[in-house]
XYZ file of C-alpha atoms in Angstrom:
707
model
C 78.066 87.282 124.507
C 78.463 83.921 122.743
C 81.930 82.377 122.237
C 83.048 81.489 118.695
C 81.923 78.191 117.244
C 84.629 75.774 116.109
C 84.072 76.891 112.517
C 84.351 80.570 113.449
C 87.438 79.966 115.561
C 89.264 78.123 112.774
C 88.182 80.751 110.253
C 89.800 83.395 112.462
C 92.960 81.324 112.800
C 93.212 80.640 109.064
C 92.822 84.353 108.318
C 95.567 85.128 110.836
C 97.892 82.556 109.247
C 97.285 84.076 105.799
C 97.945 87.499 107.282
C 101.233 86.282 108.794
C 102.253 84.797 105.438
C 101.481 88.148 103.788
C 103.709 89.876 106.331
C 106.609 87.527 105.566
C 106.063 88.031 101.842
C 106.190 91.812 102.256
C 109.274 91.808 104.488
C 111.168 89.530 102.088
C 110.448 91.893 99.209
C 110.922 95.184 101.081
C 114.456 94.428 102.281
C 115.794 93.417 98.857
C 119.412 94.616 98.426
C 119.650 98.037 96.868
C 116.260 99.344 97.989
C 117.762 101.402 100.825
C 118.383 104.788 99.206
C 119.492 106.877 102.197
C 120.953 104.876 105.131
C 119.524 107.023 107.938
C 116.073 107.516 106.428
C 115.890 103.880 105.337
C 116.836 102.740 108.839
C 114.144 104.922 110.395
C 111.599 103.652 107.875
C 112.491 100.027 108.640
C 112.073 100.711 112.366
C 108.596 102.209 111.996
C 107.424 99.512 109.569
C 108.839 96.848 111.873
C 106.980 98.331 114.842
C 103.757 98.494 112.835
C 104.075 94.853 111.809
C 104.850 93.782 115.384
C 101.801 95.684 116.595
C 99.513 94.010 114.051
C 100.887 90.568 114.903
C 100.376 91.274 118.614
C 96.723 92.107 117.994
C 96.219 88.991 115.856
C 97.871 86.971 118.609
C 95.017 88.128 120.841
C 92.360 87.032 118.344
C 93.652 83.460 118.137
C 91.765 81.902 121.052
C 88.746 84.016 122.058
C 87.358 82.526 125.248
C 84.291 83.412 127.291
C 84.280 81.674 130.697
C 81.146 79.943 131.867
C 79.887 81.291 135.192
C 80.253 78.511 137.817
C 77.408 77.393 140.018
C 77.397 79.342 143.277
C 78.582 77.234 146.197
C 79.676 79.705 148.810
C 78.709 83.103 150.146
C 81.656 85.457 150.603
C 82.034 88.551 152.724
C 82.627 91.466 150.370
C 84.100 94.943 150.768
C 83.550 97.523 148.013
C 85.995 100.432 147.974
C 85.818 103.651 146.038
C 88.035 106.711 146.359
C 87.722 110.477 146.540
C 90.356 113.053 145.574
C 89.923 116.770 146.371
C 88.279 118.617 143.528
C 86.190 115.746 142.192
C 82.487 116.645 141.893
C 80.316 115.773 144.894
C 77.366 114.774 142.736
C 79.432 112.085 141.026
C 80.627 110.636 144.368
C 77.122 110.588 145.825
C 75.692 108.865 142.730
C 78.391 106.194 142.876
C 77.993 105.589 146.615
C 74.225 105.329 146.248
C 74.588 102.823 143.406
C 77.072 100.755 145.416
C 74.678 100.590 148.335
C 71.988 99.332 145.953
C 74.073 96.315 144.867
C 72.028 93.271 145.803
C 74.862 91.012 146.979
C 75.609 91.557 150.709
C 78.617 93.827 151.126
C 80.232 96.659 153.080
C 80.995 99.945 151.314
C 84.050 102.082 152.028
C 84.797 105.605 150.833
C 88.560 106.194 150.838
C 88.534 109.967 151.265
C 91.847 111.753 150.686
C 90.420 115.069 151.933
C 88.509 114.015 155.061
C 85.735 116.110 153.557
C 82.984 117.106 156.077
C 80.260 116.969 153.451
C 81.210 113.446 152.396
C 81.451 112.349 156.042
C 77.823 113.433 156.384
C 76.803 111.680 153.160
C 78.475 108.448 154.283
C 76.537 108.496 157.574
C 73.268 108.993 155.717
C 73.961 106.174 153.241
C 75.508 103.743 155.721
C 78.925 103.899 154.071
C 82.107 103.569 156.088
C 84.250 106.672 155.741
C 88.038 106.192 155.822
C 90.702 108.865 155.577
C 94.428 109.306 156.228
C 96.859 112.100 157.032
C 99.240 111.496 154.091
C 99.119 110.702 150.384
C 101.898 108.145 150.181
C 101.585 105.838 147.130
C 98.617 107.878 145.815
C 95.603 105.720 144.899
C 97.230 102.433 145.922
C 98.120 103.894 149.315
C 94.582 105.186 149.763
C 93.122 101.736 149.062
C 95.660 99.955 151.277
C 94.823 102.322 154.119
C 91.187 101.219 153.920
C 92.176 97.556 153.660
C 93.657 97.820 157.157
C 90.073 98.222 158.414
C 88.229 96.074 155.864
C 87.979 92.383 156.698
C 86.021 90.907 153.764
C 87.189 87.851 151.845
C 86.564 89.702 148.597
C 87.606 93.280 147.804
C 86.110 95.313 144.930
C 87.836 98.485 143.711
C 85.539 100.925 141.914
C 86.565 104.276 140.482
C 84.394 107.098 141.882
C 82.944 107.845 138.440
C 81.831 104.253 137.730
C 78.227 103.552 138.610
C 77.571 99.816 139.196
C 74.395 97.880 138.387
C 72.437 96.245 141.197
C 73.556 92.788 139.993
C 77.202 93.861 139.775
C 78.588 91.010 141.910
C 76.284 88.210 140.729
C 78.344 87.079 137.674
C 81.652 87.737 139.478
C 81.508 86.098 142.907
C 80.956 82.500 141.657
C 84.425 82.444 140.088
C 85.992 82.741 143.538
C 84.773 79.236 144.335
C 88.043 78.262 142.649
C 90.726 78.991 145.274
C 93.288 79.709 142.533
C 91.434 82.780 141.263
C 93.131 85.947 142.489
C 91.010 88.550 140.691
C 88.119 88.936 138.254
C 87.964 91.813 135.791
C 84.891 93.000 133.892
C 84.341 95.436 131.018
C 85.103 99.092 131.548
C 82.288 100.913 129.798
C 81.289 104.586 129.624
C 78.110 106.640 129.668
C 79.492 109.951 128.321
C 80.769 108.670 124.950
C 78.749 111.222 122.964
C 79.771 114.206 125.071
C 82.709 115.256 122.862
C 84.813 113.942 119.999
C 87.591 113.370 122.536
C 85.269 111.225 124.647
C 84.183 109.278 121.570
C 87.771 108.737 120.427
C 88.986 107.731 123.891
C 86.169 105.184 124.178
C 86.820 103.821 120.678
C 90.391 103.032 121.683
C 89.068 100.576 124.284
C 86.491 98.621 122.270
C 88.817 95.999 120.791
C 90.801 95.723 124.020
C 87.795 95.025 126.244
C 86.301 92.809 123.546
C 88.234 90.032 121.776
C 91.675 90.919 123.184
C 90.746 90.603 126.861
C 88.616 87.543 126.068
C 91.685 85.803 124.644
C 93.683 86.698 127.743
C 91.415 84.233 129.553
C 93.029 81.440 127.538
C 96.553 82.802 127.980
C 96.352 83.395 131.751
C 97.174 87.069 131.234
C 93.960 88.931 132.115
C 94.855 92.514 132.935
C 93.586 94.196 136.077
C 92.060 97.596 135.326
C 91.860 100.412 137.860
C 88.073 100.292 137.822
C 85.623 97.411 138.305
C 88.201 94.868 139.440
C 87.335 92.348 142.140
C 90.174 90.802 144.170
C 90.464 87.923 146.573
C 91.682 89.519 149.781
C 94.147 86.707 150.396
C 95.683 87.393 146.972
C 96.162 91.071 147.758
C 97.608 90.243 151.156
C 100.104 87.862 149.528
C 101.703 90.782 147.665
C 101.441 93.297 150.505
C 98.288 95.017 149.244
C 97.477 97.031 146.157
C 100.746 97.676 144.264
C 101.839 101.304 143.964
C 102.706 103.292 140.850
C 101.248 105.434 138.097
C 99.888 102.237 136.541
C 98.982 100.654 139.862
C 96.365 98.336 138.333
C 98.791 96.704 135.912
C 101.460 96.576 138.624
C 99.034 94.747 140.918
C 98.211 92.215 138.187
C 101.937 91.668 137.524
C 102.600 90.945 141.187
C 99.587 88.609 141.506
C 100.497 86.621 138.394
C 104.084 86.365 139.613
C 102.729 84.819 142.820
C 100.854 82.224 140.771
C 97.329 83.591 141.174
C 94.953 83.010 138.261
C 92.646 85.610 136.761
C 89.338 85.723 134.890
C 87.783 88.193 132.463
C 83.987 88.381 132.377
C 82.888 90.263 129.215
C 79.833 91.921 130.727
C 78.955 95.582 131.240
C 78.049 95.764 134.930
C 79.088 99.383 135.558
C 79.533 102.516 133.478
C 81.842 105.428 134.111
C 83.345 108.556 132.603
C 85.856 108.685 129.788
C 87.974 111.884 129.459
C 85.909 114.455 127.590
C 88.548 117.146 127.034
C 91.913 116.899 125.341
C 93.676 118.164 128.482
C 92.115 115.419 130.614
C 92.923 112.772 128.021
C 96.526 113.964 127.700
C 97.026 113.865 131.489
C 95.651 110.343 131.611
C 97.792 109.088 128.727
C 101.004 110.670 130.063
C 100.402 109.006 133.415
C 99.753 105.628 131.814
C 102.711 105.879 129.429
C 105.121 106.862 132.197
C 103.713 104.190 134.507
C 103.787 101.265 132.067
C 107.293 102.074 130.805
C 108.414 102.165 134.424
C 106.960 98.691 134.939
C 108.655 97.415 131.781
C 112.097 98.776 132.638
C 112.256 98.337 136.403
C 109.632 95.775 137.558
C 109.283 93.299 134.692
C 112.946 92.164 134.781
C 112.663 91.339 138.490
C 109.520 89.220 138.007
C 110.440 87.703 134.635
C 111.440 84.242 135.871
C 108.186 83.845 137.828
C 105.923 84.126 134.782
C 104.634 81.557 132.336
C 105.717 81.947 128.707
C 102.433 83.669 127.845
C 102.795 86.077 130.757
C 106.376 86.879 129.758
C 105.136 87.782 126.274
C 102.205 89.751 127.663
C 104.061 91.942 130.133
C 107.019 92.358 127.782
C 104.953 93.602 124.837
C 101.920 95.345 126.357
C 103.862 98.462 127.496
C 105.311 98.844 123.989
C 101.913 100.160 122.936
C 103.097 103.528 124.259
C 106.266 103.373 122.153
C 103.942 104.545 119.400
C 104.885 108.110 120.407
C 108.478 107.537 119.278
C 107.251 105.839 116.101
C 104.880 108.676 115.204
C 107.672 111.214 115.711
C 109.874 109.258 113.304
C 107.003 109.039 110.817
C 106.665 112.825 110.953
C 110.424 113.346 110.492
C 110.942 110.992 107.530
C 109.042 113.076 104.931
C 110.284 116.352 106.436
C 113.941 115.292 106.238
C 113.438 113.703 102.840
C 112.016 116.920 101.366
C 114.630 119.194 102.929
C 117.546 116.916 101.989
C 116.182 115.847 98.564
C 116.724 112.214 99.586
C 114.369 109.266 99.465
C 114.448 106.670 102.262
C 113.667 103.816 99.884
C 114.292 103.412 96.156
C 111.652 100.838 95.233
C 108.573 101.505 93.139
C 105.814 103.031 95.269
C 103.083 101.489 93.106
C 104.499 98.012 93.603
C 104.932 98.824 97.288
C 101.195 99.460 97.443
C 100.426 96.182 95.673
C 102.752 94.051 97.792
C 101.473 95.542 101.061
C 97.835 95.170 99.973
C 97.426 91.670 101.486
C 98.568 92.988 104.878
C 96.104 95.864 104.679
C 93.370 93.491 103.538
C 94.234 91.079 106.354
C 94.051 93.869 108.912
C 90.741 95.111 107.496
C 89.027 91.748 107.020
C 90.201 90.170 110.286
C 89.019 93.256 112.160
C 85.697 93.162 110.308
C 85.243 89.468 111.116
C 86.170 89.938 114.763
C 83.547 92.666 115.298
C 81.071 90.019 116.435
C 82.955 89.824 119.730
C 83.056 93.538 120.467
C 81.038 93.960 123.655
C 78.144 96.094 122.367
C 76.706 96.198 118.849
C 76.974 100.000 118.606
C 80.708 99.710 119.328
C 81.376 97.963 116.021
C 83.386 99.869 113.459
C 86.921 100.848 112.505
C 87.101 103.614 115.088
C 88.625 106.394 113.005
C 88.264 109.063 115.718
C 90.110 106.867 118.199
C 92.963 106.368 115.764
C 93.263 110.074 114.991
C 93.160 110.914 118.695
C 96.037 108.513 119.300
C 98.136 110.181 116.595
C 97.569 113.632 118.104
C 98.720 112.280 121.489
C 102.122 111.267 120.116
C 104.163 113.782 122.103
C 102.703 112.667 125.456
C 103.630 109.055 124.711
C 107.086 110.212 123.628
C 107.400 112.276 126.801
C 106.409 109.273 128.926
C 109.211 107.265 127.310
C 111.799 110.019 127.844
C 110.672 110.624 131.430
C 111.131 106.919 132.155
C 114.640 106.847 130.687
C 115.694 109.772 132.883
C 113.606 108.618 135.888
C 111.732 111.923 135.977
C 108.758 111.632 138.301
C 105.307 113.018 137.584
C 102.628 113.331 140.272
C 99.738 110.895 140.446
C 96.665 112.978 139.676
C 93.315 111.303 139.014
C 91.954 111.850 135.524
C 89.786 115.013 135.592
C 86.103 114.058 135.759
C 84.729 117.277 134.251
C 85.425 118.906 130.893
C 87.206 122.234 130.636
C 85.233 125.402 130.166
C 87.758 126.844 127.720
C 89.828 125.864 124.688
C 93.376 125.100 125.827
C 95.409 125.540 122.648
C 98.773 125.501 124.461
C 98.671 121.726 124.806
C 98.798 121.247 121.030
C 101.915 123.379 120.497
C 104.024 120.296 119.532
C 101.323 119.322 117.034
C 101.359 122.799 115.512
C 105.151 122.686 115.183
C 104.969 119.380 113.317
C 102.233 120.772 111.044
C 104.241 123.937 110.272
C 107.445 121.978 109.609
C 105.589 119.526 107.376
C 103.994 122.263 105.264
C 107.294 124.163 105.042
C 109.057 120.998 103.891
C 106.422 120.469 101.190
C 106.769 124.028 99.875
C 110.567 123.936 99.932
C 110.927 120.393 98.645
C 108.533 120.663 95.701
C 109.977 124.030 94.682
C 113.424 122.462 94.416
C 112.633 118.934 93.300
C 109.263 118.239 91.641
C 109.572 114.507 90.969
C 107.508 111.414 91.817
C 109.876 110.876 94.761
C 109.249 114.274 96.293
C 105.522 114.211 95.508
C 105.059 110.989 97.464
C 106.937 112.423 100.447
C 104.921 115.643 100.147
C 101.736 113.598 100.301
C 102.828 111.959 103.549
C 103.910 115.317 104.998
C 100.558 116.936 104.170
C 98.711 113.974 105.667
C 100.718 114.335 108.876
C 99.960 118.064 108.934
C 96.237 117.292 108.603
C 96.452 114.897 111.565
C 98.084 117.602 113.664
C 95.460 120.196 112.689
C 92.801 117.732 113.796
C 94.415 117.820 117.234
C 93.941 121.595 117.283
C 90.305 121.081 116.361
C 89.847 118.691 119.274
C 90.866 121.368 121.749
C 87.948 123.546 120.684
C 85.095 123.188 123.154
C 82.583 123.428 120.304
C 83.440 119.839 119.498
C 81.078 119.028 122.359
C 78.272 117.738 120.199
C 75.642 117.802 122.915
C 76.354 121.491 123.488
C 76.039 122.162 119.770
C 72.703 120.366 119.732
C 71.456 122.303 122.746
C 72.590 125.730 121.605
C 72.715 125.740 117.836
C 70.126 123.404 116.325
C 66.349 123.369 116.111
C 64.592 120.431 117.752
C 63.391 119.122 114.367
C 66.995 119.050 113.182
C 68.004 117.135 116.302
C 65.337 114.513 115.569
C 66.514 114.194 111.961
C 70.122 113.761 113.083
C 69.119 111.007 115.501
C 67.216 109.309 112.675
C 70.266 109.516 110.404
C 72.402 108.071 113.186
C 69.992 105.150 113.436
C 70.262 104.545 109.689
C 74.051 104.731 109.950
C 74.142 101.964 112.567
C 71.789 99.807 110.478
C 73.968 100.201 107.377
C 77.119 99.518 109.408
C 75.656 96.332 110.896
C 74.508 95.214 107.442
C 77.988 95.713 105.969
C 79.641 93.731 108.757
C 77.142 90.908 108.287
C 77.870 90.839 104.543
C 81.659 91.039 104.918
C 82.009 88.193 107.419
C 80.988 85.287 105.113
C 83.334 86.348 102.289
C 86.242 87.732 104.344
C 88.350 84.572 104.135
C 87.780 84.151 100.384
C 88.760 87.751 99.647
C 91.876 87.411 101.754
C 93.018 84.229 99.976
C 92.528 85.776 96.507
C 94.369 88.970 97.438
C 97.322 87.080 98.928
C 97.702 84.722 95.963
C 97.675 87.591 93.473
C 100.356 89.445 95.419
C 102.619 86.424 95.880
C 102.269 85.445 92.219
C 103.425 88.862 91.071
C 106.208 89.341 93.619
C 108.947 88.071 91.309
C 108.236 90.816 88.824
C 108.059 93.420 91.572
C 111.634 92.699 92.609
C 112.808 93.694 89.125
C 111.209 97.116 88.945
C 111.784 100.447 90.588
C 110.642 103.957 89.939
C 111.367 103.628 86.212
C 108.236 101.507 85.966
C 105.989 103.918 87.814
C 103.606 104.157 84.821
C 103.459 100.404 84.450
C 106.239 100.133 81.806
C 108.129 96.895 82.197
C 111.728 97.562 83.065
C 113.867 94.554 82.130
C 117.054 95.740 83.810
C 118.529 95.361 87.253
C 116.997 97.475 90.058
C 120.364 98.127 91.697
C 123.120 98.595 89.084
C 123.269 99.340 85.353
C 126.067 97.897 83.216
C 126.526 99.884 80.021
C 128.760 99.769 76.932
C 129.778 101.904 73.939
C 131.197 99.581 71.261
C 131.098 100.937 67.662
C 132.164 98.755 64.759
C 133.223 101.804 62.799
C 133.869 105.399 63.816
C 130.302 106.497 63.119
C 129.178 106.732 66.738
C 126.802 103.755 66.414
C 127.391 100.738 68.603
C 127.250 97.418 66.814
C 124.755 94.950 68.315
C 126.532 92.019 66.703
C 129.847 92.862 68.325
C 128.150 93.425 71.651
C 126.321 90.069 71.462
C 129.631 88.310 70.785
C 131.262 90.035 73.732
C 128.313 89.197 76.043
C 128.533 85.542 75.076
C 132.282 85.455 75.552
C 132.290 87.201 78.941
C 128.877 85.863 80.062
C 127.879 89.392 81.089
C 124.667 90.975 79.714
C 124.675 94.728 79.155
C 121.783 96.854 80.394
C 122.596 100.067 78.518
C 124.032 100.469 75.010
C 125.323 103.917 74.118
C 124.909 105.462 70.657
C 125.216 108.915 69.070
C 122.465 110.633 67.071
C 123.286 114.088 65.663
C 120.643 116.744 65.067
C 119.658 117.449 61.480
C 116.839 117.084 58.962
C 118.711 114.517 56.904
C 118.187 110.803 57.554
C 119.887 110.602 60.977
C 116.655 109.641 62.755
C 115.485 106.838 60.520
C 118.953 105.376 60.060
C 119.139 104.583 63.772
C 115.717 102.864 64.012
C 117.026 99.373 63.318
C 119.828 99.798 65.842
C 117.491 101.063 68.594
C 115.001 98.250 67.928
C 117.870 95.774 68.190
C 118.871 97.235 71.554
C 115.345 96.797 72.903
C 115.316 93.294 71.469
C 118.333 92.505 73.642
C 116.309 93.512 76.749
C 118.562 96.532 77.142
C 117.998 100.278 76.972
C 119.532 102.778 74.525
C 121.479 105.758 75.801
C 121.324 108.350 73.035
C 123.941 111.092 73.031
C 121.803 113.698 71.260
C 124.163 116.204 69.631
C 122.686 119.601 68.630
C 124.684 120.146 65.409
C 122.577 123.105 64.256
C 124.510 123.420 60.999
C 123.038 120.104 59.742
C 119.656 121.637 58.884
C 118.533 122.778 55.459
C 118.493 126.554 55.402
C 121.140 127.011 58.052
C 123.368 128.490 55.344
C 121.168 131.583 55.371
C 121.920 132.225 59.053
C 125.617 133.071 59.565
C 125.726 131.983 63.213
C 124.191 128.591 62.482
C 126.325 128.065 59.409
C 129.372 128.473 61.610
C 127.778 126.346 64.383
C 127.629 129.363 66.663
C 125.043 130.373 69.300
C 122.923 127.281 68.593
C 121.593 127.011 72.171
C 119.982 130.461 71.906
C 118.157 129.397 68.742
C 116.952 126.233 70.489
C 115.725 128.363 73.402
C 113.874 130.705 71.008
C 111.984 127.831 69.359
C 113.802 127.825 66.015
C 114.136 124.004 66.078
C 110.778 123.121 67.672
C 109.576 121.264 64.573
C 112.586 118.935 64.661
C 112.386 118.433 68.419
C 108.707 117.463 68.251
C 109.431 115.116 65.353
C 112.208 113.436 67.337
C 109.987 113.194 70.421
C 107.252 111.518 68.339
C 109.854 109.132 66.966
C 110.998 108.064 70.444
C 107.456 107.827 71.751
C 106.597 105.268 69.067
C 108.928 102.738 70.701
C 106.808 102.900 73.888
C 109.805 101.932 76.004
C 112.231 103.718 78.360
C 115.203 105.548 76.893
C 118.144 107.525 78.251
C 118.503 110.818 76.383
C 121.824 112.633 76.823
C 121.456 116.157 75.453
C 124.482 118.215 74.350
C 127.036 116.088 76.156
C 130.330 117.591 77.334
C 128.954 121.131 77.083
C 132.179 122.377 78.697
C 134.315 120.827 75.931
C 135.632 123.687 73.696
C 135.713 121.371 70.645
C 131.886 121.241 70.525
C 129.941 124.215 69.079
C 127.401 124.130 71.925
C 130.155 125.074 74.378
C 131.404 128.556 75.284
C 133.580 128.612 72.159
C 130.361 128.574 70.149
C 129.131 131.723 71.819
C 126.963 129.899 74.373
C 126.800 130.439 78.128
C 125.874 128.054 80.965
C 122.536 129.880 81.258
C 121.939 129.290 77.535
C 122.535 125.580 78.133
C 120.021 125.490 81.013
C 117.449 127.436 79.005
C 117.863 125.171 75.978
């Protein structure tokens, strides 16, 4: 792994600065007064967007100063203890493979198996391999307590903690030990990599969630002094552990240990090398158990440990330990994102009243920044085949929302959950019970779409329906992940011919070649594309603040997005406002009018053409006409031959039956020719008995609706 050149580093930083500017541009526009349609829904929407922006900025913060430490020259030989653990129920074969690999590490060391079960078989294996077997008669403090029990016997200057599923290379300690020549170094962390990534879609998704973290994010932590200790593959200075009373306890014992060591002033190093490979959860049940444990554990550290250690941290460490646990707040955010379209469709309310097309255009630079920065940063992902945008990992995170939410709630109410190691073997059955919350969200989302569109088929409701259906699809994907047939290796073994397997492997090879080619081509032009996109968005922002849903088809709307000031001001009693009078009044009062009201009666005389000049004048004033369109059915030639129409009776029924379709189409064509918005007010005051389209004219409310 090669660190960024100066040119690459400043390219990354410039892209991040442009991205931050795009965020500010979006926020300034999004919170314009009057855009909040429904207070509750708008507030929830602002919260989720705010969290999303904070999350993006946090990631960019960790791309700012990618650092790869140079391995120091070896000056001293240390005594080393390597500890791994065993919990009842974990497969023997896995433990034996790990112990054998540890014994094959070339650097001199002593191996300890911290056995929670005092298992006779493992006692025998340890004797055969020359491993020291340690057990205890309690399970206080779970994994941390198990390790600390062994540390009472271990005497090495350096202590390595390996998970029982992580198999180390023979040179595991060679790039690590030299860093301990610096007496300030408390621990050294390396990459956590996996050898069962292709076992299931869950395994693939779980691994994808770690690629950016163990790549450029952890590399930048070197520069910030915030390297995180991970439960596996972490090497500690024994004096550092002793200074905090041993391995710190908790559901997130690794992060807790790092917090305590940094608070004591110990430094840390991240070495971006794959020196051991382990197991990633391969079933949804195993992944859910792991994520609930981590969510509950990190929230506990944030609420109850972080405040106590706050004053002992550097500024960077305060930021790190204050924001890192908020990753698991995503469960609350996803729940809100599910509820917004559901509530909007059931209540017929929109959370935000701006134009969705302009929303897409103004947020485009942020999306482009996220895409292009991530594409550029792929060079510093640990392995070449880990490059990508990790769609499966993102979808898996969405389906895990309720576990993250549960971890947050459990922390608030101090509800304890037992420390259980992540299961090391996949389930033999499809456990659909664990996706019940996902199914409920999917059912509610679909029901909201059906109900909402049946009652209110508008652009507003269609947008919300789109989000609801997308959320339902995400939840259904979670159901799919529970199916054991997602185990791709099993499908290949049981369902496909060998020739097909070969072809699939060939296609996979082509896929990686194309992916690498695209990343190579994107990197040189990423900055240029980002600059162009941002400038276009900023240049058009002024116009965007003037338009709402009325401009959804791209029609320029010259009036205020928040309030409409209208006037009816006829010069004579002919129902036609006088533009000259209105202009005089506007000049006198210094108040422009957005809407000018006029009357146009139905009829085949000259009522349409006579109003053309007036309507054109209204548009010329940058205002909109509001036409009170009066269905005087007696104004048509030939109405004398129909008694009801001659008397102005039952006109709405004749409109419903298509008698006046020719006139209506003619009037529609007339309005269309203006190619501008218009307010059309049909049969106003239909409950006024003085108008013939009211009940006194033989019409009913149903006739009015039908007409």
